[in-house]
Amino acid sequence: MKKRKKHFLVTGGTGSFGKKFIDTLQKNYQPQKIIVYSRDELKQYEMQQRWPDENLMRYFIGDVRDYTRLERAMEGVDIVIHAAALKQ
């Protein structure tokens, strides 16, 4: 059976853990798609400069408390890495 490449969603993907995880994922595996989900537009922009591959990377602005938006981001995703932190 042929192994299918996976689609990943990383909530809090612009944080320190998320960025390191995405770097490791790209270097050691062959993901078909990585979706970065976070509230921080500036950090997403900076990540787009580092990882500009539009076929591999997708950047999604959203808050993990917004169920509808999170559900939309999860469409077609095989694996979710929940690294988002709720700060007060």
C-alpha positions as CSV (number, residue, x, y, z in Angstrom):
1,M,0.0,0.0,0.0
2,K,1.3,3.4,-0.9
3,K,1.9,5.8,2.0
4,R,-0.2,9.0,1.5
5,K,1.4,12.4,2.4
6,K,-0.4,14.0,5.3
7,H,-2.0,17.4,5.8
8,F,-1.1,19.1,9.1
9,L,-2.7,21.9,11.0
10,V,-0.6,23.6,13.6
11,T,-2.6,25.9,16.0
12,G,-0.4,28.5,17.5
13,G,2.0,27.8,14.6
14,T,3.7,31.2,14.9
15,G,4.9,30.5,18.4
16,S,8.3,29.1,19.3
17,F,7.1,25.5,19.5
18,G,5.0,25.8,16.3
19,K,7.9,27.3,14.3
20,K,10.3,24.6,15.5
21,F,7.8,21.8,14.8
22,I,7.2,23.1,11.3
23,D,10.9,23.3,10.7
24,T,11.4,19.7,11.9
25,L,8.3,18.5,9.9
26,Q,9.7,20.0,6.7
27,K,13.3,18.6,7.2
28,N,12.4,15.1,8.4
29,Y,9.1,14.3,6.7
30,Q,7.3,15.0,3.5
31,P,4.0,16.7,4.4
32,Q,1.7,17.5,1.6
33,K,0.3,20.6,3.3
34,I,1.0,22.5,6.5
35,I,-1.6,24.9,7.7
36,V,-0.4,27.5,10.2
37,Y,-3.3,28.8,12.4
38,S,-2.8,31.8,14.7
39,R,-4.0,35.2,15.6
40,D,-0.8,37.0,14.8
41,E,-0.8,38.5,11.3
42,L,2.7,39.9,11.7
43,K,4.3,36.6,12.7
44,Q,2.4,34.9,9.9
45,Y,3.8,37.4,7.4
46,E,7.3,36.8,8.8
47,M,6.9,33.0,8.4
48,Q,5.7,33.5,4.8
49,Q,9.1,35.2,4.1
50,R,10.9,32.2,5.7
51,W,8.6,29.5,4.1
52,P,7.1,31.0,0.9
53,D,6.1,27.7,-0.7
54,E,2.4,28.3,-1.4
55,N,1.9,24.6,-2.4
56,L,3.1,23.4,0.9
57,M,2.3,26.2,3.4
58,R,-1.1,27.8,4.1
59,Y,-1.5,30.6,6.6
60,F,-4.8,31.0,8.4
61,I,-5.7,33.9,10.7
62,G,-7.9,32.7,13.5
63,D,-8.5,32.2,17.2
64,V,-8.8,28.6,18.7
65,R,-11.9,29.9,20.6
66,D,-13.7,30.6,17.2
67,Y,-15.1,27.1,16.6
68,T,-16.5,27.9,13.1
69,R,-13.2,29.3,11.9
70,L,-11.2,26.5,13.4
71,E,-13.5,23.9,11.9
72,R,-13.0,25.5,8.5
73,A,-9.2,25.4,8.9
74,M,-9.4,21.7,9.8
75,E,-11.1,20.7,6.5
76,G,-9.1,17.9,4.8
77,V,-6.5,17.8,7.7
78,D,-5.1,14.5,8.8
79,I,-3.2,15.6,11.9
80,V,-3.7,18.5,14.3
81,I,-0.9,19.8,16.5
82,H,-2.5,22.0,19.1
83,A,0.2,24.4,20.3
84,A,-1.9,27.5,20.8
85,A,-1.8,29.2,24.2
86,L,-4.7,31.2,25.6
87,K,-3.2,34.3,27.2
88,Q,-5.0,36.7,29.4
